[in-house]
Amino acid sequence: MTATLGDIAAVCDAELQGDPASKIFNVASLRNSAPGDLSFFVNRYFHADLEKTRATAVVLAATDAPACPTARLISSDPYLAYAKAARFLNPIAKFSPGIHPSAVVNASADIAADCFIGANSVIGGNVVIGSGSYIGPGCVIEAGVVIGSQCRFYPRVTLMERVEIGMRVLLHPGVVIGADGYGIANDSGRWLKIPQLGNVVIGDDVEIGANTTIDRGSLENTVVETGAKIDNQVQIGHNTRIGEHTAIAGAAVVAGSVKIGRRCMIGGASAITGHIEIVDDVVITGMSGVSNSIKQAGVYSSGVPVTDNKTWRKNMARFRHLDEIARKIARMEKLVNK
Amino acid sequence: MTATLGDIAAVCDAELQGDPASKIFNVASLRNSAPGDLSFFVNRYFHADLEKTRATAVVLAATDAPACPTARLISSDPYLAYAKAARFLNPIAKFSPGIHPSAVVNASADIAADCFIGANSVIGGNVVIGSGSYIGPGCVIEAGVVIGSQCRFYPRVTLMERVEIGMRVLLHPGVVIGADGYGIANDSGRWLKIPQLGNVVIGDDVEIGANTTIDRGSLENTVVETGAKIDNQVQIGHNTRIGEHTAIAGAAVVAGSVKIGRRCMIGGASAITGHIEIVDDVVITGMSGVSNSIKQAGVYSSGVPVTDNKTWRKNMARFRHLDEIARKIARMEKLVNK
Amino acid sequence: MTATLGDIAAVCDAELQGDPASKIFNVASLRNSAPGDLSFFVNRYFHADLEKTRATAVVLAATDAPACPTARLISSDPYLAYAKAARFLNPIAKFSPGIHPSAVVNASADIAADCFIGANSVIGGNVVIGSGSYIGPGCVIEAGVVIGSQCRFYPRVTLMERVEIGMRVLLHPGVVIGADGYGIANDSGRWLKIPQLGNVVIGDDVEIGANTTIDRGSLENTVVETGAKIDNQVQIGHNTRIGEHTAIAGAAVVAGSVKIGRRCMIGGASAITGHIEIVDDVVITGMSGVSNSIKQAGVYSSGVPVTDNKTWRKNMARFRHLDEIARKIARMEKLVNK
């Protein structure tokens, strides 16, 4: 879509230094932009690109304005301003409502007239789908699922029985919500499966990435609250609750019966043990392991960064004896103090 | 289903303190239960809930009985007793046999008359499916696969050519069994794919979680023995063997040509290197890395738990020099001993 | 297929010690081989199997030849020679071209006449599929996707809008390419989704494992260059570039805007932070975390291997105070030096 720089400045709450009548067609990176593009600058790494950009305008902070050779949209949060401009210029694609003839829709399903159901999707009994929702091809929505309005499911999403989905929820391909939690009890060396009788409840404005899995509760529900954003290949165990506006990056693993607060940020490839609680506003950096409750907001880490293999081998050989080393130090300290 | 407390006491081998004629309709958590529910108490964390529960009866240990305000089922293993009661009250849902008209079933497939094949599933040539098995919608079962009786596959399961599945196997959505193992040989800087000619053999009573992948062997078979329980998003490489009644929690990664013994428990987000062997009765706690064979039963760990980010930064800076620190200590020790 | 030992020696550039007219029917492991099989020996662990093998011939290094009781194919790289022989004896299965009647193919799709489109697959508008490509059952290929010749997609692959795939690309079940990258901006505590406008471009001869996900770029493209081999359940974030002939093992996680060079080997269950660069010919061993750019070729590691749980508990208790320990040592050193 086309807009004027003036329109965009208003949309993203930025101060315009340039011609408000300039036409903007889309967003682009500093390096690949051409006249008609809007770009943004937030990362020092791209400073050389800023100085050479061919974009019609650039969103950036006031302090970076002097280096910008073209029109500027000055913002105290250029990334957010860019996000707003990009959304304005790229509204969600419209679709023609309808049920593809190859879709298999149970007669008892209650699907709003302005929905789309893609080719080869399967919709079970008593499913309810709210107004304006889009179900891509190859999805399987099992019996009793309730889906709010304005949702968008990409291909091959699976929702198991009775799962409840809020409004404007975005599910990427391969997502599985409501499979059985991992509940087993040991019976003289054999595992007995425990029926998983809870449900999964997803709030409004939640986005869930490709091939992510969220298990149904054992007795109570697994819950993802409003505004949470979950990346690809995340695993969320049964009975877990993810708080409002919490973000979980790729391949993080949250075990069962965990309670994560609001506005947390869980780094990629992190793992969170079962039966613990993390309060609001906690940041876990990437590849960290959380094995105890976190009771105070703040940033927490445990990822071990690489060194060259030779150094790592030596350090690991010592690490295996860290307690002995510490004891040795304590003994020496006594001697030295004498 | 409805049962009497007396029936349930018998099913779960518990001593009843209460009226055997009381009616029980289902299981529920201590906190959310109502009259007619059976609950259970195993976790100290919920002690307050026990004292206030409205459940008709609670399964618990003898020592906890005094705190229980209602009828009790006394068991030396209350979690197992609860599992048995929950299974008894929630038998696996029956289904009407039949092949959905939208399913694409090869004429040479041999499917027992009492099976169910879901909408838009695809069943290849010479597939054999035993009595009473249920194949959910959107599954793809490639040519030559053999599936035992009483299996239950949820939507969108994929079994590649010739895979063999035992009896009463439970596969959750998105499971992929029998894709090619990761076998490549380097040819002057380019990778040459090595044909993966083995198979995957899954024993009886195995459960496999959503989006888990199990690769076919390169020459011999990848094997999951009877009673193993595998959680979501687990990756199992080619030629690997998982022993009987071993449990593998979410997002664990088992590389190729690994042999894991019987009754092991592999924690979530753990990783096990290729070409090693782990004996029976080994427990690996969550987020651990196993890079050498484990020859003795026991509990093994290497997960690094989080600290606040500032402490972590300081500790990591030291960790990079751990070997130097240890050398320094050795030198000082010599001096001190003189 | 059948071949003579002489043919095979030529195919795999090996020196034959044996009868060139001997018939070979297939490859097999040393232990399970029978007359007519070709086997290989590269791993000392299987030395006893070599001495007892019933294979007609064995590929191995000159130094191991004396232990081999049967015909030998002597090679300086027996694993590569075996790979070539296995490929020769097991050519990729031929298929009969055609579009399964249950597939849903948009009239505007341009599919070469010698392609195969499997049951219940869905092909969107303006999709282009090159000569000799095979699309398995249950795939979803969204509008505008371009697929080269001689590709092979196994069941339930999903390609999102406009994704570009080279020639001879192999995609395993559950692969998702081109889902939205994880791009969100914080707006006073709520997350705003940023449109993901880039694409994914996959080069020639790429193989991608089951349930792996590769996100589309935010503005520029996510790129997997020619010859890269990616295992199962790998996650690759938006804007990332994987260099030619780089291999990424199972469950590795590569965040967004990463540039990985050529001929790198990324170990299983590793994680690579966003916005960094790794040069050519870097090896990352399994379960390592990379949080800074790597500017020199070489081997890098940070995985922490297990110890018994008791030792681990003690070492971890010390590790939390590593910085304090190091300070203490420095103080003692001063004292001792005095």
PDB file of C-alpha atoms in Angstrom, chain A residues 102-104 119-122 138-140 142 156-158 160-161 174-176 179-195 197 211-215 218-220 233-236 251 253 269-271 275 277 284-285 287-292 294 299-307 311-312 314-316 318-320 322 325 328-329 331-332 335-336, chain B residues 26-32 39-40 43 45-46 77 79-80 82-84 86-88 90 100 102 119-120 134 136-138 154-156 170 172-174 205 207 210-211 226-233 244-251 263-265 268-269 287 291-292 302 304-310 312 316 319-327 329-330 332-333 336-337:
ATOM      1  CA  SER A 102     -11.951 -30.693  -0.087  1.00  0.00           C
ATOM      2  CA  ALA A 103     -12.229 -29.690   3.590  1.00  0.00           C
ATOM      3  CA  VAL A 104     -14.034 -32.187   5.797  1.00  0.00           C
ATOM      4  CA  ALA A 119      -8.134 -27.329   1.375  1.00  0.00           C
ATOM      5  CA  ASN A 120      -7.981 -30.720   3.075  1.00  0.00           C
ATOM      6  CA  SER A 121      -8.573 -29.300   6.540  1.00  0.00           C
ATOM      7  CA  VAL A 122     -10.629 -31.389   8.946  1.00  0.00           C
ATOM      8  CA  GLY A 138      -4.242 -29.215   6.072  1.00  0.00           C
ATOM      9  CA  CYS A 139      -5.290 -28.199   9.590  1.00  0.00           C
ATOM     10  CA  VAL A 140      -6.988 -30.653  11.956  1.00  0.00           C
ATOM     11  CA  GLU A 142     -10.706 -31.835  16.750  1.00  0.00           C
ATOM     12  CA  ARG A 156      -1.119 -28.053   9.225  1.00  0.00           C
ATOM     13  CA  VAL A 157      -2.047 -26.715  12.655  1.00  0.00           C
ATOM     14  CA  THR A 158      -3.489 -29.350  15.020  1.00  0.00           C
ATOM     15  CA  MET A 160      -6.924 -31.420  20.006  1.00  0.00           C
ATOM     16  CA  GLU A 161     -10.346 -31.873  21.640  1.00  0.00           C
ATOM     17  CA  GLY A 174       2.939 -27.580  12.526  1.00  0.00           C
ATOM     18  CA  VAL A 175       1.732 -26.182  15.864  1.00  0.00           C
ATOM     19  CA  VAL A 176       0.168 -28.845  18.097  1.00  0.00           C
ATOM     20  CA  ALA A 179      -1.823 -33.254  22.941  1.00  0.00           C
ATOM     21  CA  ASP A 180      -1.618 -35.313  26.122  1.00  0.00           C
ATOM     22  CA  GLY A 181       0.782 -34.111  28.790  1.00  0.00           C
ATOM     23  CA  TYR A 182       3.646 -36.392  29.820  1.00  0.00           C
ATOM     24  CA  GLY A 183       1.977 -38.003  32.794  1.00  0.00           C
ATOM     25  CA  ILE A 184       3.157 -41.459  33.790  1.00  0.00           C
ATOM     26  CA  ALA A 185       3.330 -43.370  37.063  1.00  0.00           C
ATOM     27  CA  ASN A 186       5.720 -46.200  37.732  1.00  0.00           C
ATOM     28  CA  ASP A 187       4.127 -49.549  38.507  1.00  0.00           C
ATOM     29  CA  SER A 188       6.850 -52.032  39.479  1.00  0.00           C
ATOM     30  CA  GLY A 189       9.144 -50.986  36.655  1.00  0.00           C
ATOM     31  CA  ARG A 190       6.476 -50.362  34.031  1.00  0.00           C
ATOM     32  CA  TRP A 191       4.979 -46.972  33.202  1.00  0.00           C
ATOM     33  CA  LEU A 192       1.253 -46.464  33.519  1.00  0.00           C
ATOM     34  CA  LYS A 193      -0.161 -43.607  31.457  1.00  0.00           C
ATOM     35  CA  ILE A 194      -2.232 -41.148  33.496  1.00  0.00           C
ATOM     36  CA  PRO A 195      -5.268 -39.775  31.657  1.00  0.00           C
ATOM     37  CA  LEU A 197      -8.124 -34.592  31.546  1.00  0.00           C
ATOM     38  CA  ASN A 211       6.176 -26.828  15.243  1.00  0.00           C
ATOM     39  CA  THR A 212       5.667 -25.569  18.803  1.00  0.00           C
ATOM     40  CA  THR A 213       3.793 -27.960  21.103  1.00  0.00           C
ATOM     41  CA  ILE A 214       1.598 -27.078  24.089  1.00  0.00           C
ATOM     42  CA  ASP A 215       0.251 -29.992  26.098  1.00  0.00           C
ATOM     43  CA  SER A 218      -3.531 -33.338  33.558  1.00  0.00           C
ATOM     44  CA  LEU A 219      -6.405 -32.131  35.754  1.00  0.00           C
ATOM     45  CA  GLU A 220      -6.388 -28.350  35.472  1.00  0.00           C
ATOM     46  CA  GLN A 233       9.815 -25.383  18.372  1.00  0.00           C
ATOM     47  CA  VAL A 234       9.016 -24.360  21.919  1.00  0.00           C
ATOM     48  CA  GLN A 235       7.708 -27.130  24.176  1.00  0.00           C
ATOM     49  CA  ILE A 236       5.278 -26.260  26.977  1.00  0.00           C
ATOM     50  CA  ALA A 251      13.409 -24.001  21.089  1.00  0.00           C
ATOM     51  CA  VAL A 253      11.512 -25.888  26.863  1.00  0.00           C
ATOM     52  CA  ALA A 269      17.139 -22.827  23.855  1.00  0.00           C
ATOM     53  CA  SER A 270      16.513 -22.273  27.575  1.00  0.00           C
ATOM     54  CA  ALA A 271      14.989 -24.959  29.766  1.00  0.00           C
ATOM     55  CA  HIS A 275       6.811 -27.302  39.406  1.00  0.00           C
ATOM     56  CA  GLU A 277       7.343 -20.313  39.683  1.00  0.00           C
ATOM     57  CA  ILE A 284      16.216 -15.439  31.177  1.00  0.00           C
ATOM     58  CA  THR A 285      19.067 -15.141  28.687  1.00  0.00           C
ATOM     59  CA  MET A 287      20.529 -21.376  26.711  1.00  0.00           C
ATOM     60  CA  SER A 288      19.998 -20.977  30.460  1.00  0.00           C
ATOM     61  CA  GLY A 289      18.647 -23.613  32.809  1.00  0.00           C
ATOM     62  CA  VAL A 290      16.156 -22.652  35.502  1.00  0.00           C
ATOM     63  CA  SER A 291      15.791 -25.304  38.171  1.00  0.00           C
ATOM     64  CA  ASN A 292      14.419 -23.271  41.082  1.00  0.00           C
ATOM     65  CA  ILE A 294      12.726 -17.080  40.699  1.00  0.00           C
ATOM     66  CA  VAL A 299      18.025 -10.844  34.484  1.00  0.00           C
ATOM     67  CA  TYR A 300      19.200 -14.435  35.030  1.00  0.00           C
ATOM     68  CA  SER A 301      21.715 -16.519  33.104  1.00  0.00           C
ATOM     69  CA  SER A 302      23.589 -19.780  33.020  1.00  0.00           C
ATOM     70  CA  GLY A 303      24.569 -20.360  29.401  1.00  0.00           C
ATOM     71  CA  VAL A 304      28.192 -21.433  28.960  1.00  0.00           C
ATOM     72  CA  PRO A 305      29.805 -19.739  25.937  1.00  0.00           C
ATOM     73  CA  VAL A 306      32.298 -21.570  23.729  1.00  0.00           C
ATOM     74  CA  THR A 307      36.061 -21.307  23.896  1.00  0.00           C
ATOM     75  CA  THR A 311      41.012 -24.582  26.380  1.00  0.00           C
ATOM     76  CA  TRP A 312      37.582 -26.139  26.914  1.00  0.00           C
ATOM     77  CA  LYS A 314      41.523 -28.274  30.024  1.00  0.00           C
ATOM     78  CA  ASN A 315      38.878 -26.230  31.834  1.00  0.00           C
ATOM     79  CA  MET A 316      36.423 -29.132  31.874  1.00  0.00           C
ATOM     80  CA  ARG A 318      39.420 -28.956  36.202  1.00  0.00           C
ATOM     81  CA  PHE A 319      35.700 -28.345  36.494  1.00  0.00           C
ATOM     82  CA  ARG A 320      35.104 -31.993  37.343  1.00  0.00           C
ATOM     83  CA  LEU A 322      36.008 -27.917  41.349  1.00  0.00           C
ATOM     84  CA  ILE A 325      39.988 -27.390  44.296  1.00  0.00           C
ATOM     85  CA  LYS A 328      42.350 -27.331  48.771  1.00  0.00           C
ATOM     86  CA  ILE A 329      42.127 -23.534  48.737  1.00  0.00           C
ATOM     87  CA  ARG A 331      43.185 -25.702  53.595  1.00  0.00           C
ATOM     88  CA  MET A 332      45.890 -23.485  52.155  1.00  0.00           C
ATOM     89  CA  LEU A 335      47.973 -22.487  56.588  1.00  0.00           C
ATOM     90  CA  VAL A 336      48.683 -19.067  55.109  1.00  0.00           C
TER      91      VAL A 336
ATOM     92  CA  ASN B  26     -14.267 -38.389  38.190  1.00  0.00           C
ATOM     93  CA  VAL B  27     -10.861 -37.240  39.406  1.00  0.00           C
ATOM     94  CA  ALA B  28      -9.991 -33.606  40.132  1.00  0.00           C
ATOM     95  CA  SER B  29      -7.277 -31.531  41.772  1.00  0.00           C
ATOM     96  CA  LEU B  30      -7.613 -30.906  45.519  1.00  0.00           C
ATOM     97  CA  ARG B  31      -8.410 -27.274  44.903  1.00  0.00           C
ATOM     98  CA  ASN B  32     -10.954 -27.663  42.127  1.00  0.00           C
ATOM     99  CA  SER B  39      -8.468 -36.289  44.431  1.00  0.00           C
ATOM    100  CA  PHE B  40      -4.906 -37.143  45.495  1.00  0.00           C
ATOM    101  CA  ASN B  43       3.115 -32.846  46.998  1.00  0.00           C
ATOM    102  CA  TYR B  45       3.164 -27.734  48.306  1.00  0.00           C
ATOM    103  CA  PHE B  46      -0.590 -28.399  48.193  1.00  0.00           C
ATOM    104  CA  ASP B  77       2.244 -45.105  46.504  1.00  0.00           C
ATOM    105  CA  TYR B  79       0.479 -41.287  42.820  1.00  0.00           C
ATOM    106  CA  LEU B  80       0.310 -44.775  41.328  1.00  0.00           C
ATOM    107  CA  TYR B  82      -4.345 -42.181  41.714  1.00  0.00           C
ATOM    108  CA  ALA B  83      -3.144 -43.178  38.210  1.00  0.00           C
ATOM    109  CA  LYS B  84      -5.023 -46.466  38.474  1.00  0.00           C
ATOM    110  CA  ALA B  86      -7.992 -42.095  36.957  1.00  0.00           C
ATOM    111  CA  ARG B  87      -7.575 -44.794  34.301  1.00  0.00           C
ATOM    112  CA  PHE B  88     -10.500 -46.737  35.706  1.00  0.00           C
ATOM    113  CA  ASN B  90     -11.591 -42.524  32.254  1.00  0.00           C
ATOM    114  CA  HIS B 100     -13.539 -41.970   6.256  1.00  0.00           C
ATOM    115  CA  SER B 102     -11.855 -38.730   2.226  1.00  0.00           C
ATOM    116  CA  ALA B 119     -10.401 -37.972   7.264  1.00  0.00           C
ATOM    117  CA  ASN B 120      -7.718 -37.128   4.715  1.00  0.00           C
ATOM    118  CA  TYR B 134      -7.346 -45.954  15.378  1.00  0.00           C
ATOM    119  CA  GLY B 136      -6.550 -40.078  13.276  1.00  0.00           C
ATOM    120  CA  PRO B 137      -7.146 -37.534  10.517  1.00  0.00           C
ATOM    121  CA  GLY B 138      -4.336 -36.303   8.310  1.00  0.00           C
ATOM    122  CA  TYR B 154      -3.516 -38.831  16.772  1.00  0.00           C
ATOM    123  CA  PRO B 155      -3.707 -36.443  13.785  1.00  0.00           C
ATOM    124  CA  ARG B 156      -0.902 -35.877  11.317  1.00  0.00           C
ATOM    125  CA  LEU B 170       0.154 -44.246  21.195  1.00  0.00           C
ATOM    126  CA  HIS B 172       0.757 -37.957  19.244  1.00  0.00           C
ATOM    127  CA  PRO B 173       0.284 -35.332  16.507  1.00  0.00           C
ATOM    128  CA  GLY B 174       3.212 -34.498  14.284  1.00  0.00           C
ATOM    129  CA  ASP B 205       2.888 -50.106  24.813  1.00  0.00           C
ATOM    130  CA  GLU B 207       3.937 -43.715  23.773  1.00  0.00           C
ATOM    131  CA  ALA B 210       3.944 -34.552  19.688  1.00  0.00           C
ATOM    132  CA  ASN B 211       6.447 -33.586  16.974  1.00  0.00           C
ATOM    133  CA  THR B 226       8.400 -52.238  24.802  1.00  0.00           C
ATOM    134  CA  GLY B 227       7.008 -49.842  27.355  1.00  0.00           C
ATOM    135  CA  ALA B 228       9.260 -46.876  26.570  1.00  0.00           C
ATOM    136  CA  LYS B 229       7.565 -43.503  27.057  1.00  0.00           C
ATOM    137  CA  ILE B 230       8.895 -40.614  24.993  1.00  0.00           C
ATOM    138  CA  ASP B 231       7.715 -37.041  25.441  1.00  0.00           C
ATOM    139  CA  ASN B 232       7.278 -34.205  22.889  1.00  0.00           C
ATOM    140  CA  GLN B 233       9.926 -32.890  20.501  1.00  0.00           C
ATOM    141  CA  GLU B 244      12.341 -51.346  27.733  1.00  0.00           C
ATOM    142  CA  HIS B 245      10.400 -49.040  30.052  1.00  0.00           C
ATOM    143  CA  THR B 246      12.837 -46.179  29.577  1.00  0.00           C
ATOM    144  CA  ALA B 247      11.321 -42.696  29.844  1.00  0.00           C
ATOM    145  CA  ILE B 248      12.645 -39.729  27.836  1.00  0.00           C
ATOM    146  CA  ALA B 249      11.322 -36.281  28.721  1.00  0.00           C
ATOM    147  CA  GLY B 250      10.596 -33.345  26.428  1.00  0.00           C
ATOM    148  CA  ALA B 251      13.069 -32.000  23.900  1.00  0.00           C
ATOM    149  CA  ARG B 263      14.250 -48.436  32.979  1.00  0.00           C
ATOM    150  CA  CYS B 264      16.397 -45.347  32.371  1.00  0.00           C
ATOM    151  CA  MET B 265      14.994 -41.848  32.850  1.00  0.00           C
ATOM    152  CA  GLY B 268      14.095 -32.951  29.511  1.00  0.00           C
ATOM    153  CA  ALA B 269      16.366 -30.939  27.217  1.00  0.00           C
ATOM    154  CA  MET B 287      19.518 -30.296  30.587  1.00  0.00           C
ATOM    155  CA  SER B 291      29.350 -37.491  25.972  1.00  0.00           C
ATOM    156  CA  ASN B 292      30.771 -40.777  27.239  1.00  0.00           C
ATOM    157  CA  SER B 302      25.554 -31.571  34.269  1.00  0.00           C
ATOM    158  CA  VAL B 304      24.091 -25.429  34.981  1.00  0.00           C
ATOM    159  CA  PRO B 305      21.398 -23.553  36.927  1.00  0.00           C
ATOM    160  CA  VAL B 306      20.919 -19.804  36.531  1.00  0.00           C
ATOM    161  CA  THR B 307      22.252 -17.112  38.820  1.00  0.00           C
ATOM    162  CA  ASP B 308      21.608 -13.411  38.486  1.00  0.00           C
ATOM    163  CA  ASN B 309      23.195 -12.121  35.302  1.00  0.00           C
ATOM    164  CA  LYS B 310      25.881 -10.072  37.087  1.00  0.00           C
ATOM    165  CA  TRP B 312      27.047 -15.185  35.982  1.00  0.00           C
ATOM    166  CA  MET B 316      32.006 -17.077  33.394  1.00  0.00           C
ATOM    167  CA  PHE B 319      35.552 -20.118  34.174  1.00  0.00           C
ATOM    168  CA  ARG B 320      37.341 -19.349  30.916  1.00  0.00           C
ATOM    169  CA  HIS B 321      40.582 -19.412  32.945  1.00  0.00           C
ATOM    170  CA  LEU B 322      39.793 -22.326  35.232  1.00  0.00           C
ATOM    171  CA  ASP B 323      42.791 -24.335  34.140  1.00  0.00           C
ATOM    172  CA  GLU B 324      45.125 -21.390  34.787  1.00  0.00           C
ATOM    173  CA  ILE B 325      43.533 -20.903  38.196  1.00  0.00           C
ATOM    174  CA  ALA B 326      44.123 -24.553  39.040  1.00  0.00           C
ATOM    175  CA  ARG B 327      47.770 -24.303  37.954  1.00  0.00           C
ATOM    176  CA  ILE B 329      46.831 -23.057  43.068  1.00  0.00           C
ATOM    177  CA  ALA B 330      49.227 -25.954  42.485  1.00  0.00           C
ATOM    178  CA  MET B 332      51.061 -21.823  45.577  1.00  0.00           C
ATOM    179  CA  GLU B 333      50.548 -25.136  47.285  1.00  0.00           C
ATOM    180  CA  VAL B 336      53.080 -23.031  51.103  1.00  0.00           C
ATOM    181  CA  ASN B 337      54.154 -26.596  51.800  1.00  0.00           C
TER     182      ASN B 337
END
